[in-house]
Amino acid sequence: MNSTEQTLSIIKPDAVERDLVEKIQKKFLEKKIKVLKSKKIQISKEEASDFYKVHQTKPFYDRLCSYLSSGPIVVMVLEGENVIQENRKIMGATDPKNADEGTIRKLYGISIDKNSVHGSDSIENAKKEIDFFFKD
Ligand code: UDP
Ligand code: MG
């Protein structure tokens, strides 16, 4: 079943640093996904820890939070048909080594840590994550 959805996308520090913002946004536009909102910010480690709290028991949690707060990021609200799953497809697998050809992580990801993008993984998390960055 198709429906218009919104999801949260983040361009992580490694990709912002390498000037990949426009190239990544083009991948969305090519798939008829709208970039409804977009802002470049830098968050504190506390904010990153709050954002990624679902991972708080994981061995990589501390490194992940340090990394996300290490430099500017671009946070975006994307909108389109089934955009939550579509964005996950366009992103590719978490580890760029396992990502399909043509995906953002295959093209631009450096490592499992520096994998260039974040995308919400469910309707519930998309709502929470959009609110986290764009609550007025
Ligand atoms: N991550 C990591 N090591 C791992 C698994 C994940 O550094 O073994 C990082 C990676 O940057 C990933 C983020 O933690 O993007 C969140 O992990 P998740 O499993 O939610 O992957 P994603 O949804 O980003 O594909
Ligand atoms: Mg995830």
PDB file of C-alpha atoms and ligand atoms in Angstrom:
ATOM      1  CA  MET A   1       0.000   0.000   0.000  1.00  0.00           C
ATOM      2  CA  ASN A   2       1.327   3.440  -0.896  1.00  0.00           C
ATOM      3  CA  SER A   3       1.063   6.531   1.255  1.00  0.00           C
ATOM      4  CA  THR A   4       2.783   9.874   1.549  1.00  0.00           C
ATOM      5  CA  GLU A   5       5.097   9.853   4.540  1.00  0.00           C
ATOM      6  CA  GLN A   6       7.783  11.977   6.091  1.00  0.00           C
ATOM      7  CA  THR A   7      11.125  10.814   7.444  1.00  0.00           C
ATOM      8  CA  LEU A   8      14.163  12.332   9.075  1.00  0.00           C
ATOM      9  CA  SER A   9      17.450  12.251   7.207  1.00  0.00           C
ATOM     10  CA  ILE A  10      20.801  13.403   8.555  1.00  0.00           C
ATOM     11  CA  ILE A  11      23.911  14.055   6.510  1.00  0.00           C
ATOM     12  CA  LYS A  12      26.642  13.134   9.004  1.00  0.00           C
ATOM     13  CA  PRO A  13      29.870  15.065   9.683  1.00  0.00           C
ATOM     14  CA  ASP A  14      32.041  13.016   7.301  1.00  0.00           C
ATOM     15  CA  ALA A  15      29.822  13.909   4.334  1.00  0.00           C
ATOM     16  CA  VAL A  16      29.253  17.568   5.257  1.00  0.00           C
ATOM     17  CA  GLU A  17      33.017  17.932   5.653  1.00  0.00           C
ATOM     18  CA  ARG A  18      33.597  16.534   2.145  1.00  0.00           C
ATOM     19  CA  ASP A  19      31.020  18.909   0.631  1.00  0.00           C
ATOM     20  CA  LEU A  20      28.601  16.126  -0.331  1.00  0.00           C
ATOM     21  CA  VAL A  21      25.356  17.807   0.751  1.00  0.00           C
ATOM     22  CA  GLU A  22      24.136  18.741  -2.726  1.00  0.00           C
ATOM     23  CA  LYS A  23      25.150  15.392  -4.234  1.00  0.00           C
ATOM     24  CA  ILE A  24      23.237  13.542  -1.517  1.00  0.00           C
ATOM     25  CA  GLN A  25      20.163  15.781  -1.819  1.00  0.00           C
ATOM     26  CA  LYS A  26      20.199  15.124  -5.581  1.00  0.00           C
ATOM     27  CA  LYS A  27      19.826  11.380  -4.870  1.00  0.00           C
ATOM     28  CA  PHE A  28      16.539  12.157  -3.095  1.00  0.00           C
ATOM     29  CA  LEU A  29      15.238  14.540  -5.768  1.00  0.00           C
ATOM     30  CA  GLU A  30      15.976  11.943  -8.474  1.00  0.00           C
ATOM     31  CA  LYS A  31      13.583   9.583  -6.676  1.00  0.00           C
ATOM     32  CA  LYS A  32      10.870  12.266  -6.441  1.00  0.00           C
ATOM     33  CA  ILE A  33      11.484  12.741  -2.745  1.00  0.00           C
ATOM     34  CA  LYS A  34      10.977  16.318  -1.541  1.00  0.00           C
ATOM     35  CA  VAL A  35      13.375  17.970   0.870  1.00  0.00           C
ATOM     36  CA  LEU A  36      10.734  19.848   2.909  1.00  0.00           C
ATOM     37  CA  LYS A  37      13.065  21.256   5.540  1.00  0.00           C
ATOM     38  CA  SER A  38      16.817  21.385   5.799  1.00  0.00           C
ATOM     39  CA  LYS A  39      19.184  23.018   8.262  1.00  0.00           C
ATOM     40  CA  LYS A  40      22.871  22.821   9.005  1.00  0.00           C
ATOM     41  CA  ILE A  41      23.606  22.618  12.723  1.00  0.00           C
ATOM     42  CA  GLN A  42      26.105  21.237  15.179  1.00  0.00           C
ATOM     43  CA  ILE A  43      24.795  19.344  18.203  1.00  0.00           C
ATOM     44  CA  SER A  44      26.368  18.677  21.584  1.00  0.00           C
ATOM     45  CA  LYS A  45      27.384  15.210  22.703  1.00  0.00           C
ATOM     46  CA  GLU A  46      24.461  15.296  25.177  1.00  0.00           C
ATOM     47  CA  GLU A  47      22.003  15.968  22.348  1.00  0.00           C
ATOM     48  CA  ALA A  48      23.571  13.198  20.233  1.00  0.00           C
ATOM     49  CA  SER A  49      23.276  10.810  23.199  1.00  0.00           C
ATOM     50  CA  ASP A  50      19.610  11.707  23.539  1.00  0.00           C
ATOM     51  CA  PHE A  51      18.988  11.305  19.790  1.00  0.00           C
ATOM     52  CA  TYR A  52      20.666   7.874  19.672  1.00  0.00           C
ATOM     53  CA  LYS A  53      19.396   6.632  23.059  1.00  0.00           C
ATOM     54  CA  VAL A  54      17.893   3.481  21.469  1.00  0.00           C
ATOM     55  CA  HIS A  55      21.508   2.387  21.078  1.00  0.00           C
ATOM     56  CA  GLN A  56      22.607   3.188  24.635  1.00  0.00           C
ATOM     57  CA  THR A  57      23.437  -0.417  25.515  1.00  0.00           C
ATOM     58  CA  LYS A  58      25.513  -1.004  22.368  1.00  0.00           C
ATOM     59  CA  PRO A  59      29.315  -1.139  22.508  1.00  0.00           C
ATOM     60  CA  PHE A  60      29.584   1.559  19.813  1.00  0.00           C
ATOM     61  CA  TYR A  61      27.228   4.041  21.564  1.00  0.00           C
ATOM     62  CA  ASP A  62      29.818   6.384  23.063  1.00  0.00           C
ATOM     63  CA  ARG A  63      31.836   6.578  19.840  1.00  0.00           C
ATOM     64  CA  LEU A  64      28.680   7.110  17.794  1.00  0.00           C
ATOM     65  CA  CYS A  65      27.561  10.044  19.964  1.00  0.00           C
ATOM     66  CA  SER A  66      31.020  11.628  19.945  1.00  0.00           C
ATOM     67  CA  TYR A  67      31.095  11.280  16.197  1.00  0.00           C
ATOM     68  CA  LEU A  68      27.655  12.774  15.463  1.00  0.00           C
ATOM     69  CA  SER A  69      28.557  15.804  17.589  1.00  0.00           C
ATOM     70  CA  SER A  70      32.059  16.192  16.135  1.00  0.00           C
ATOM     71  CA  GLY A  71      31.161  18.637  13.353  1.00  0.00           C
ATOM     72  CA  PRO A  72      28.332  20.226  11.382  1.00  0.00           C
ATOM     73  CA  ILE A  73      25.480  18.000  10.193  1.00  0.00           C
ATOM     74  CA  VAL A  74      22.544  18.689   7.877  1.00  0.00           C
ATOM     75  CA  VAL A  75      19.163  17.546   9.211  1.00  0.00           C
ATOM     76  CA  MET A  76      16.278  17.238   6.762  1.00  0.00           C
ATOM     77  CA  VAL A  77      12.612  16.312   6.626  1.00  0.00           C
ATOM     78  CA  LEU A  78      11.994  14.241   3.501  1.00  0.00           C
ATOM     79  CA  GLU A  79       8.540  13.644   2.048  1.00  0.00           C
ATOM     80  CA  GLY A  80       7.299  11.153  -0.526  1.00  0.00           C
ATOM     81  CA  GLU A  81       5.527   7.862  -1.170  1.00  0.00           C
ATOM     82  CA  ASN A  82       6.746   5.272   1.327  1.00  0.00           C
ATOM     83  CA  VAL A  83       9.684   7.568   1.958  1.00  0.00           C
ATOM     84  CA  ILE A  84      10.781   5.821   5.159  1.00  0.00           C
ATOM     85  CA  GLN A  85      11.583   2.572   3.323  1.00  0.00           C
ATOM     86  CA  GLU A  86      12.600   4.354   0.102  1.00  0.00           C
ATOM     87  CA  ASN A  87      15.168   6.438   1.949  1.00  0.00           C
ATOM     88  CA  ARG A  88      16.554   3.331   3.664  1.00  0.00           C
ATOM     89  CA  LYS A  89      16.997   1.786   0.176  1.00  0.00           C
ATOM     90  CA  ILE A  90      18.693   4.888  -1.207  1.00  0.00           C
ATOM     91  CA  MET A  91      21.008   4.988   1.850  1.00  0.00           C
ATOM     92  CA  GLY A  92      22.136   1.360   1.553  1.00  0.00           C
ATOM     93  CA  ALA A  93      23.347  -1.024   4.268  1.00  0.00           C
ATOM     94  CA  THR A  94      24.749   0.353   7.555  1.00  0.00           C
ATOM     95  CA  ASP A  95      28.248  -0.873   6.670  1.00  0.00           C
ATOM     96  CA  PRO A  96      29.284   0.710   3.339  1.00  0.00           C
ATOM     97  CA  LYS A  97      31.151  -2.533   2.536  1.00  0.00           C
ATOM     98  CA  ASN A  98      27.790  -4.310   2.327  1.00  0.00           C
ATOM     99  CA  ALA A  99      25.850  -1.525   0.592  1.00  0.00           C
ATOM    100  CA  ASP A 100      24.427  -2.034  -2.908  1.00  0.00           C
ATOM    101  CA  GLU A 101      25.900  -0.223  -5.908  1.00  0.00           C
ATOM    102  CA  GLY A 102      24.523   3.271  -6.406  1.00  0.00           C
ATOM    103  CA  THR A 103      23.445   3.748  -2.780  1.00  0.00           C
ATOM    104  CA  ILE A 104      24.656   6.769  -0.804  1.00  0.00           C
ATOM    105  CA  ARG A 105      26.675   4.649   1.605  1.00  0.00           C
ATOM    106  CA  LYS A 106      28.300   2.687  -1.233  1.00  0.00           C
ATOM    107  CA  LEU A 107      29.165   5.878  -3.099  1.00  0.00           C
ATOM    108  CA  TYR A 108      30.277   8.030  -0.173  1.00  0.00           C
ATOM    109  CA  GLY A 109      30.525   6.010   3.061  1.00  0.00           C
ATOM    110  CA  ILE A 110      34.005   5.602   4.516  1.00  0.00           C
ATOM    111  CA  SER A 111      33.343   3.018   7.239  1.00  0.00           C
ATOM    112  CA  ILE A 112      30.541   1.713   9.464  1.00  0.00           C
ATOM    113  CA  ASP A 113      31.129   4.727  11.748  1.00  0.00           C
ATOM    114  CA  LYS A 114      31.485   7.283   9.002  1.00  0.00           C
ATOM    115  CA  ASN A 115      28.645   6.081   6.820  1.00  0.00           C
ATOM    116  CA  SER A 116      27.525   9.542   5.658  1.00  0.00           C
ATOM    117  CA  VAL A 117      23.786   9.409   6.411  1.00  0.00           C
ATOM    118  CA  HIS A 118      21.125   8.559   8.970  1.00  0.00           C
ATOM    119  CA  GLY A 119      17.516   7.713   8.131  1.00  0.00           C
ATOM    120  CA  SER A 120      14.540   6.907  10.359  1.00  0.00           C
ATOM    121  CA  ASP A 121      13.563   3.234  10.311  1.00  0.00           C
ATOM    122  CA  SER A 122       9.821   3.281  11.158  1.00  0.00           C
ATOM    123  CA  ILE A 123       6.794   5.592  11.169  1.00  0.00           C
ATOM    124  CA  GLU A 124       7.008   5.909  14.937  1.00  0.00           C
ATOM    125  CA  ASN A 125      10.721   6.752  14.949  1.00  0.00           C
ATOM    126  CA  ALA A 126      10.327   9.140  12.007  1.00  0.00           C
ATOM    127  CA  LYS A 127       7.769  11.161  14.019  1.00  0.00           C
ATOM    128  CA  LYS A 128       9.994  11.213  17.103  1.00  0.00           C
ATOM    129  CA  GLU A 129      13.122  12.121  15.144  1.00  0.00           C
ATOM    130  CA  ILE A 130      11.431  14.908  13.138  1.00  0.00           C
ATOM    131  CA  ASP A 131      10.129  16.365  16.414  1.00  0.00           C
ATOM    132  CA  PHE A 132      13.587  16.090  17.941  1.00  0.00           C
ATOM    133  CA  PHE A 133      15.075  18.482  15.384  1.00  0.00           C
ATOM    134  CA  PHE A 134      12.113  20.486  14.094  1.00  0.00           C
ATOM    135  CA  LYS A 135       9.757  21.015  17.021  1.00  0.00           C
ATOM    136  CA  ASP A 136       8.651  24.643  16.759  1.00  0.00           C
TER     137      ASP A 136
HETATM  138  N1  UDP B   1      27.205   1.797  14.094  1.00  0.00           N
HETATM  139  C1  UDP B   1      28.533   1.564  14.399  1.00  0.00           C
HETATM  140  N2  UDP B   1      28.929   0.258  14.619  1.00  0.00           N
HETATM  141  C2  UDP B   1      28.064  -0.795  14.520  1.00  0.00           C
HETATM  142  C3  UDP B   1      26.717  -0.542  14.200  1.00  0.00           C
HETATM  143  C4  UDP B   1      26.324   0.772  13.993  1.00  0.00           C
HETATM  144  O1  UDP B   1      29.329   2.472  14.472  1.00  0.00           O
HETATM  145  O2  UDP B   1      28.490  -1.942  14.711  1.00  0.00           O
HETATM  146  C5  UDP B   1      26.774   3.182  13.882  1.00  0.00           C
HETATM  147  C6  UDP B   1      26.555   3.460  12.406  1.00  0.00           C
HETATM  148  O3  UDP B   1      27.121   4.728  12.102  1.00  0.00           O
HETATM  149  C7  UDP B   1      25.056   3.481  12.260  1.00  0.00           C
HETATM  150  C8  UDP B   1      24.593   3.962  13.639  1.00  0.00           C
HETATM  151  O4  UDP B   1      25.539   3.416  14.552  1.00  0.00           O
HETATM  152  O5  UDP B   1      24.638   4.315  11.209  1.00  0.00           O
HETATM  153  C9  UDP B   1      23.222   3.511  14.051  1.00  0.00           C
HETATM  154  O6  UDP B   1      23.148   2.106  13.922  1.00  0.00           O
HETATM  155  P1  UDP B   1      21.894   1.393  13.215  1.00  0.00           P
HETATM  156  O7  UDP B   1      22.005  -0.068  13.494  1.00  0.00           O
HETATM  157  O8  UDP B   1      20.635   2.083  13.638  1.00  0.00           O
HETATM  158  O9  UDP B   1      22.189   1.622  11.657  1.00  0.00           O
HETATM  159  P2  UDP B   1      21.452   2.545  10.572  1.00  0.00           P
HETATM  160  O10 UDP B   1      19.993   2.604  10.944  1.00  0.00           O
HETATM  161  O11 UDP B   1      22.117   3.891  10.616  1.00  0.00           O
HETATM  162  O12 UDP B   1      21.688   1.843   9.269  1.00  0.00           O
HETATM  163 MG    MG B   2      19.074   3.067  12.747  1.00  0.00          MG
END
